[in-house]
mmCIF file of C-alpha atoms in Angstrom:
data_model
loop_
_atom_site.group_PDB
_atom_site.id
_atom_site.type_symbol
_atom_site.label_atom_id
_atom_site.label_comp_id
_atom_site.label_asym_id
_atom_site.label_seq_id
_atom_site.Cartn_x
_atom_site.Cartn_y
_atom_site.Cartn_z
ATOM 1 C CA UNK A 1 -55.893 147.221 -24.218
ATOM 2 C CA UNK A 2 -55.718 143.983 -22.663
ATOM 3 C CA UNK A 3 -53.111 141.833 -24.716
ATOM 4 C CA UNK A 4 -51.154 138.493 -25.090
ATOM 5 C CA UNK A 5 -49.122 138.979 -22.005
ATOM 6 C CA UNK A 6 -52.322 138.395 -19.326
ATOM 7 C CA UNK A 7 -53.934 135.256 -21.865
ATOM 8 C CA UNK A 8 -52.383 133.124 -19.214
ATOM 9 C CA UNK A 9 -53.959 134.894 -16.137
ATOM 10 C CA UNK A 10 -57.214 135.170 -17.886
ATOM 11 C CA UNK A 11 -57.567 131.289 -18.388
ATOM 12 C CA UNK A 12 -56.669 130.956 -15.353
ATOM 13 C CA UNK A 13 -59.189 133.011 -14.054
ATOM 14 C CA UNK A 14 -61.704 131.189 -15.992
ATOM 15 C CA UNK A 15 -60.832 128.097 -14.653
ATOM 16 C CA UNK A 16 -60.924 130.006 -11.175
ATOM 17 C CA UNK A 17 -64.258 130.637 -11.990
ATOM 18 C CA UNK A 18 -65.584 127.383 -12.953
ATOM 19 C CA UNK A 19 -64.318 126.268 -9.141
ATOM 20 C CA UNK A 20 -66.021 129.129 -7.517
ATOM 21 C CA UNK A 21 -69.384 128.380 -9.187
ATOM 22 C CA UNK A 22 -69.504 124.925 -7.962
ATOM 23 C CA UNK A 23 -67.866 125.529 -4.830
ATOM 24 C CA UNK A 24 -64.577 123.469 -4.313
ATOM 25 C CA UNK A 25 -62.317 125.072 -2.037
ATOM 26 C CA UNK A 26 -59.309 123.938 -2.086
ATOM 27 C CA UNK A 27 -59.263 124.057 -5.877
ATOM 28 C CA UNK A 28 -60.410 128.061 -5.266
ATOM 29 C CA UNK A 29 -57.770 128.528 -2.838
ATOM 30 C CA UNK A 30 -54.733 126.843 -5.177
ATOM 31 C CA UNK A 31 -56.105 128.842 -8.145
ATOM 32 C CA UNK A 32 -56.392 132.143 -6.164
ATOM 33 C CA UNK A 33 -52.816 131.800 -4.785
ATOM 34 C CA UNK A 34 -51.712 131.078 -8.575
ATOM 35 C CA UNK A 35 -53.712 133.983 -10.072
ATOM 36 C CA UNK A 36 -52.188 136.486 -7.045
ATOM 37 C CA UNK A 37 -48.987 135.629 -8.481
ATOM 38 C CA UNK A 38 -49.247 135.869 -12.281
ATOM 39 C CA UNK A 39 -50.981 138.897 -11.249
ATOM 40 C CA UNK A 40 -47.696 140.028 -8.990
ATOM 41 C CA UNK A 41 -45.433 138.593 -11.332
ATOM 42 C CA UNK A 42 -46.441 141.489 -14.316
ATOM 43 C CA UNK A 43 -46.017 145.098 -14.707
ATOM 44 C CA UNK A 44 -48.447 147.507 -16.820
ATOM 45 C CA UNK A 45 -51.505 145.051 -16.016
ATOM 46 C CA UNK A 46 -54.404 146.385 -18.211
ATOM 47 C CA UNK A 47 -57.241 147.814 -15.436
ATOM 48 C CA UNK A 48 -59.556 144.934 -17.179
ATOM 49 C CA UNK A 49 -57.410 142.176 -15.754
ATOM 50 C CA UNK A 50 -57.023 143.607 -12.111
ATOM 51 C CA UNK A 51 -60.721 143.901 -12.297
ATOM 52 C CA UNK A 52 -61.214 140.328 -13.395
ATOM 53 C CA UNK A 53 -59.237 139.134 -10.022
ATOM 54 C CA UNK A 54 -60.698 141.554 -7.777
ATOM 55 C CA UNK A 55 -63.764 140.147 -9.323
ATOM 56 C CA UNK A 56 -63.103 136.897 -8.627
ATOM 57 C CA UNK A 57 -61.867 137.170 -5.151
ATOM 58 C CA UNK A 58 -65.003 138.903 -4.178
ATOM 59 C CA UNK A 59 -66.815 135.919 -5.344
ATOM 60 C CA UNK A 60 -64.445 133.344 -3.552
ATOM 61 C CA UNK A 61 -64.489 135.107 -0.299
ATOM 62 C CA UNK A 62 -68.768 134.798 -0.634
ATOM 63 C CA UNK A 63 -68.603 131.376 -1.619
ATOM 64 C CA UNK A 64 -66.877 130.406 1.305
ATOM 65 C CA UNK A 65 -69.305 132.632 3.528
ATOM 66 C CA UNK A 66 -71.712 130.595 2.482
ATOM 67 C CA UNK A 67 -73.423 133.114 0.048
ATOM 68 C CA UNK A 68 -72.904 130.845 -3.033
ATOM 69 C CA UNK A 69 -76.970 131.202 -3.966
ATOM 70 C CA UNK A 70 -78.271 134.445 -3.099
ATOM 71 C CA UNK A 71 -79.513 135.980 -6.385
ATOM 72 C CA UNK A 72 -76.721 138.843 -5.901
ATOM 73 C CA UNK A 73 -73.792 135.693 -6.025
ATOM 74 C CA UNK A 74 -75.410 134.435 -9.038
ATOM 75 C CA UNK A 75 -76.157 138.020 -10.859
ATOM 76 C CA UNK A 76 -72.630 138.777 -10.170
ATOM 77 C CA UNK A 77 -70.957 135.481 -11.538
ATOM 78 C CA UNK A 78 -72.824 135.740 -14.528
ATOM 79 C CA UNK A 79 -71.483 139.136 -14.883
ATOM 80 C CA UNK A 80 -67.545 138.167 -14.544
ATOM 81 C CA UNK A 81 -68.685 134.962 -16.850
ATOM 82 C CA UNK A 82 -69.179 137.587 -19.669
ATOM 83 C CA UNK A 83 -65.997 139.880 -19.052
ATOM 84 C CA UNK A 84 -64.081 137.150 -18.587
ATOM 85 C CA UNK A 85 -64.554 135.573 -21.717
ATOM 86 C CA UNK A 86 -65.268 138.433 -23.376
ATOM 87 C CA UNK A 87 -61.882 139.725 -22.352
ATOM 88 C CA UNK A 88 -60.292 135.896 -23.320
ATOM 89 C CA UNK A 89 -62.439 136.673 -26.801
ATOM 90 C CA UNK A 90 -60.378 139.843 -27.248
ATOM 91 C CA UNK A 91 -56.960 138.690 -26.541
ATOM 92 C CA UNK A 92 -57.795 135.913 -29.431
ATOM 93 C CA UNK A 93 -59.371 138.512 -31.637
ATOM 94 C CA UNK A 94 -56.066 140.610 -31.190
ATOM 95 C CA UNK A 95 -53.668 137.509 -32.231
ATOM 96 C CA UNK A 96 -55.898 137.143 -35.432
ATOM 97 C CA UNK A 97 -57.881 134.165 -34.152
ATOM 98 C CA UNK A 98 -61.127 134.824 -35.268
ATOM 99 C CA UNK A 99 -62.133 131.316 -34.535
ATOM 100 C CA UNK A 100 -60.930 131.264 -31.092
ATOM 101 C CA UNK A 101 -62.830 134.647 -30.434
ATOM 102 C CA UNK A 102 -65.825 133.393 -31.412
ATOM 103 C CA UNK A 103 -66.070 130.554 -29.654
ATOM 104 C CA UNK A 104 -65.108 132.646 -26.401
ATOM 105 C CA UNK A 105 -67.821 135.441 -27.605
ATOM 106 C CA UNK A 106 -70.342 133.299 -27.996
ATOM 107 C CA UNK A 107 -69.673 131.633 -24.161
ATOM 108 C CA UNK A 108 -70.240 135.523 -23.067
ATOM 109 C CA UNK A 109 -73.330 135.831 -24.917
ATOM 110 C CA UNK A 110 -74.956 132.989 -23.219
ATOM 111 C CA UNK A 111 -75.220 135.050 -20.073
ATOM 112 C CA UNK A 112 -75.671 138.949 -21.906
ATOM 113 C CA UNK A 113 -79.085 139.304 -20.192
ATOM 114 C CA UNK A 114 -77.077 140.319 -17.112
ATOM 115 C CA UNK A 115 -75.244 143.167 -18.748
ATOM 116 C CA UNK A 116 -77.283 145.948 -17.947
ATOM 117 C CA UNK A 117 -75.289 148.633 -19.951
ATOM 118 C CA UNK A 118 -76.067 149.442 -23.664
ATOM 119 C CA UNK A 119 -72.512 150.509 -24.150
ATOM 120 C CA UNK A 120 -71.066 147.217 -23.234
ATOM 121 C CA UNK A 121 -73.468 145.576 -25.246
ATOM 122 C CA UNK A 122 -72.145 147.880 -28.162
ATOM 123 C CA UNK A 123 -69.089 147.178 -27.835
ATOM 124 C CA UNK A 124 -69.525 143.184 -27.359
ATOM 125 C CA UNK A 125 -71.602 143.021 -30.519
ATOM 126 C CA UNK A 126 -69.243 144.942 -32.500
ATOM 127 C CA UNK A 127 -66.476 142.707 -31.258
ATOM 128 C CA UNK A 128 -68.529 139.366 -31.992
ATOM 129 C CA UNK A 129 -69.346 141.403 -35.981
ATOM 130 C CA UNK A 130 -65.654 141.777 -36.662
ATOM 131 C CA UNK A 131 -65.057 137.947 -35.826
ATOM 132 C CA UNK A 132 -67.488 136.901 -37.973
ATOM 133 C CA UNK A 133 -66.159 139.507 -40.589
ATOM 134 C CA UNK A 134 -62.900 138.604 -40.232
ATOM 135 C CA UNK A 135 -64.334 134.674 -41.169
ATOM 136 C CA UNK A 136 -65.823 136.353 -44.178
ATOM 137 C CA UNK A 137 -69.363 135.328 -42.593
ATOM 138 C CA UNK A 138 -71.295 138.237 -43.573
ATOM 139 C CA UNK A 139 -74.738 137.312 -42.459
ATOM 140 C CA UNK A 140 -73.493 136.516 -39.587
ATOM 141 C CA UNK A 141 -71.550 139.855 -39.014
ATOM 142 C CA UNK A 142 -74.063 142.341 -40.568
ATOM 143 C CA UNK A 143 -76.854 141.058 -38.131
ATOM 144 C CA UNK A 144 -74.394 141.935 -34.504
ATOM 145 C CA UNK A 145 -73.523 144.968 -36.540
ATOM 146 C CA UNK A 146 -77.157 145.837 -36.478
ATOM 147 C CA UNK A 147 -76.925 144.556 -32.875
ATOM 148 C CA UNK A 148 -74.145 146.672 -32.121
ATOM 149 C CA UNK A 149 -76.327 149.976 -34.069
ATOM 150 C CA UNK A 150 -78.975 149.396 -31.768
ATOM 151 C CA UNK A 151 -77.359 149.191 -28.316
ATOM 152 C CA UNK A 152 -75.078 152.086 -29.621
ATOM 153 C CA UNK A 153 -77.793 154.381 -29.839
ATOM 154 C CA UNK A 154 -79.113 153.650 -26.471
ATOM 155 C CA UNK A 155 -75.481 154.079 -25.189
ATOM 156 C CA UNK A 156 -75.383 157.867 -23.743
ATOM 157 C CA UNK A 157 -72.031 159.727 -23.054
ATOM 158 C CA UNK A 158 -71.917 161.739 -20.318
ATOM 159 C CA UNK A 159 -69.218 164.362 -20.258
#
Protein backbone atom coordinates (compact mmCIF):
# COMPACT_ATOMS: atom_id res chain seq x y z
CA UNK A 1 0.00 0.00 0.00
CA UNK A 2 1.43 3.13 -1.04
CA UNK A 3 1.50 5.50 2.12
CA UNK A 4 2.52 8.93 3.65
CA UNK A 5 6.19 8.30 3.38
CA UNK A 6 6.33 8.59 -0.82
CA UNK A 7 3.44 11.84 -0.74
CA UNK A 8 6.55 13.84 -1.30
CA UNK A 9 7.93 11.81 -4.31
CA UNK A 10 4.54 11.54 -5.77
CA UNK A 11 4.05 15.43 -6.01
CA UNK A 12 7.00 15.59 -7.19
CA UNK A 13 6.40 13.36 -9.83
CA UNK A 14 3.38 15.22 -10.74
CA UNK A 15 5.07 18.25 -11.09
CA UNK A 16 7.68 16.10 -13.17
CA UNK A 17 4.96 15.41 -15.24
CA UNK A 18 3.49 18.68 -15.92
CA UNK A 19 7.30 19.58 -17.34
CA UNK A 20 7.43 16.55 -19.48
CA UNK A 21 4.06 17.30 -21.15
CA UNK A 22 5.06 20.65 -22.23
CA UNK A 23 8.51 19.90 -22.83
CA UNK A 24 11.02 22.03 -20.71
CA UNK A 25 14.15 20.36 -20.23
CA UNK A 26 16.01 21.59 -17.91
CA UNK A 27 13.06 21.73 -15.54
CA UNK A 28 12.70 17.66 -16.54
CA UNK A 29 16.22 17.12 -15.92
CA UNK A 30 16.32 19.07 -12.22
CA UNK A 31 13.08 17.23 -11.33
CA UNK A 32 14.35 13.79 -12.55
CA UNK A 33 17.65 14.16 -10.61
CA UNK A 34 15.38 15.18 -7.46
CA UNK A 35 12.88 12.32 -7.91
CA UNK A 36 16.12 9.67 -8.40
CA UNK A 37 17.00 10.73 -5.06
CA UNK A 38 13.84 10.74 -2.91
CA UNK A 39 13.49 7.59 -4.70
CA UNK A 40 17.26 6.42 -3.43
CA UNK A 41 16.86 8.09 -0.31
CA UNK A 42 13.80 5.37 0.93
CA UNK A 43 13.64 1.82 1.76
CA UNK A 44 10.40 -0.53 1.31
CA UNK A 45 9.22 1.76 -1.75
CA UNK A 46 5.66 0.48 -2.58
CA UNK A 47 6.04 -1.23 -6.42
CA UNK A 48 3.34 1.68 -7.37
CA UNK A 49 5.87 4.40 -6.75
CA UNK A 50 8.92 2.74 -8.59
CA UNK A 51 6.48 2.33 -11.36
CA UNK A 52 5.43 5.95 -11.32
CA UNK A 53 9.34 6.98 -11.92
CA UNK A 54 10.12 4.37 -14.28
CA UNK A 55 7.06 5.77 -15.84
CA UNK A 56 8.12 8.98 -15.97
CA UNK A 57 11.60 8.52 -17.12
CA UNK A 58 10.37 6.62 -20.06
CA UNK A 59 8.43 9.61 -20.97
CA UNK A 60 11.38 12.14 -20.39
CA UNK A 61 13.86 10.16 -22.31
CA UNK A 62 10.96 10.34 -25.48
CA UNK A 63 10.39 13.82 -24.98
CA UNK A 64 13.79 14.65 -25.50
CA UNK A 65 13.96 12.20 -28.62
CA UNK A 66 11.72 14.21 -30.00
CA UNK A 67 8.67 11.81 -29.67
CA UNK A 68 6.64 14.30 -27.53
CA UNK A 69 3.38 13.86 -30.12
CA UNK A 70 3.16 10.53 -31.45
CA UNK A 71 -0.24 9.18 -30.30
CA UNK A 72 1.77 6.38 -28.21
CA UNK A 73 3.59 9.64 -26.05
CA UNK A 74 0.26 11.04 -25.55
CA UNK A 75 -1.74 7.56 -24.77
CA UNK A 76 0.95 6.88 -22.37
CA UNK A 77 1.02 10.32 -20.44
CA UNK A 78 -2.49 10.20 -20.05
CA UNK A 79 -2.05 6.88 -18.55
CA UNK A 80 0.68 7.96 -15.73
CA UNK A 81 -1.73 11.28 -15.43
CA UNK A 82 -4.33 8.83 -13.90
CA UNK A 83 -1.96 6.62 -11.62
CA UNK A 84 -0.32 9.37 -10.59
CA UNK A 85 -3.02 11.14 -9.15
CA UNK A 86 -4.86 8.38 -8.49
CA UNK A 87 -2.00 7.14 -6.37
CA UNK A 88 -1.65 11.08 -4.79
CA UNK A 89 -5.74 10.46 -4.28
CA UNK A 90 -4.92 7.41 -2.17
CA UNK A 91 -2.21 8.63 0.00
CA UNK A 92 -4.91 11.56 0.93
CA UNK A 93 -7.70 9.07 1.23
CA UNK A 94 -5.37 7.06 3.70
CA UNK A 95 -4.61 10.30 6.00
CA UNK A 96 -8.49 10.81 6.20
CA UNK A 97 -8.61 13.62 3.65
CA UNK A 98 -11.52 12.93 1.83
CA UNK A 99 -11.45 16.34 0.35
CA UNK A 100 -8.00 16.20 -0.83
CA UNK A 101 -8.77 12.72 -2.49
CA UNK A 102 -11.35 13.93 -4.33
CA UNK A 103 -10.03 16.63 -5.80
CA UNK A 104 -6.95 14.36 -6.90
CA UNK A 105 -9.66 11.56 -8.10
CA UNK A 106 -11.46 13.63 -9.99
CA UNK A 107 -7.98 15.06 -11.94
CA UNK A 108 -7.59 11.09 -12.78
CA UNK A 109 -10.97 10.80 -14.05
CA UNK A 110 -10.55 13.46 -16.57
CA UNK A 111 -8.31 11.18 -18.57
CA UNK A 112 -10.15 7.40 -17.53
CA UNK A 113 -10.92 6.81 -21.24
CA UNK A 114 -7.30 5.66 -21.48
CA UNK A 115 -7.54 3.00 -18.84
CA UNK A 116 -8.26 0.10 -20.74
CA UNK A 117 -8.68 -2.37 -17.76
CA UNK A 118 -12.11 -2.95 -16.03
CA UNK A 119 -10.33 -3.86 -12.86
CA UNK A 120 -8.61 -0.59 -12.52
CA UNK A 121 -11.62 1.10 -13.28
CA UNK A 122 -13.17 -0.96 -10.29
CA UNK A 123 -11.00 -0.17 -8.14
CA UNK A 124 -10.77 3.76 -9.05
CA UNK A 125 -14.53 4.07 -8.75
CA UNK A 126 -14.68 2.37 -5.54
CA UNK A 127 -11.93 4.61 -4.29
CA UNK A 128 -13.67 7.92 -5.68
CA UNK A 129 -17.37 6.13 -3.73
CA UNK A 130 -15.63 5.93 -0.38
CA UNK A 131 -14.49 9.71 -0.70
CA UNK A 132 -17.64 10.82 -1.36
CA UNK A 133 -18.96 8.44 1.48
CA UNK A 134 -16.63 9.43 3.75
CA UNK A 135 -18.13 13.37 2.93
CA UNK A 136 -21.47 11.84 3.73
CA UNK A 137 -22.38 12.64 -0.09
CA UNK A 138 -24.44 9.73 -0.81
CA UNK A 139 -25.66 10.46 -4.26
CA UNK A 140 -22.61 11.10 -5.10
CA UNK A 141 -21.06 7.80 -3.70
CA UNK A 142 -23.92 5.34 -4.54
CA UNK A 143 -23.69 6.36 -8.32
CA UNK A 144 -19.35 5.32 -8.56
CA UNK A 145 -20.51 2.47 -6.42
CA UNK A 146 -22.73 1.47 -9.25
CA UNK A 147 -19.72 2.51 -11.37
CA UNK A 148 -17.47 0.45 -9.51
CA UNK A 149 -20.46 -2.79 -9.79
CA UNK A 150 -20.27 -2.46 -13.33
CA UNK A 151 -16.55 -2.43 -14.20
CA UNK A 152 -16.26 -5.15 -11.40
CA UNK A 153 -18.18 -7.52 -13.24
CA UNK A 154 -16.33 -7.07 -16.40
CA UNK A 155 -13.09 -7.46 -14.31
CA UNK A 156 -12.02 -11.33 -14.86
CA UNK A 157 -9.46 -13.11 -12.52
CA UNK A 158 -7.31 -15.30 -13.98
CA UNK A 159 -5.67 -17.82 -11.71
Amino acid sequence: MVGEKEEPFVDLCLEWLGCIRTGNPAQMTNLQSRARGLLSAERNVDDAVISLYLLNSHLHSEQLKGNGNTPDFIKLVNITYFLSHFISGRIKQSKADSNGALRNYLKAEHVLSFIEDSCEKAKFYEAVAAAYKNLEEEIAANAYLKKHKEEAAKCMVVM
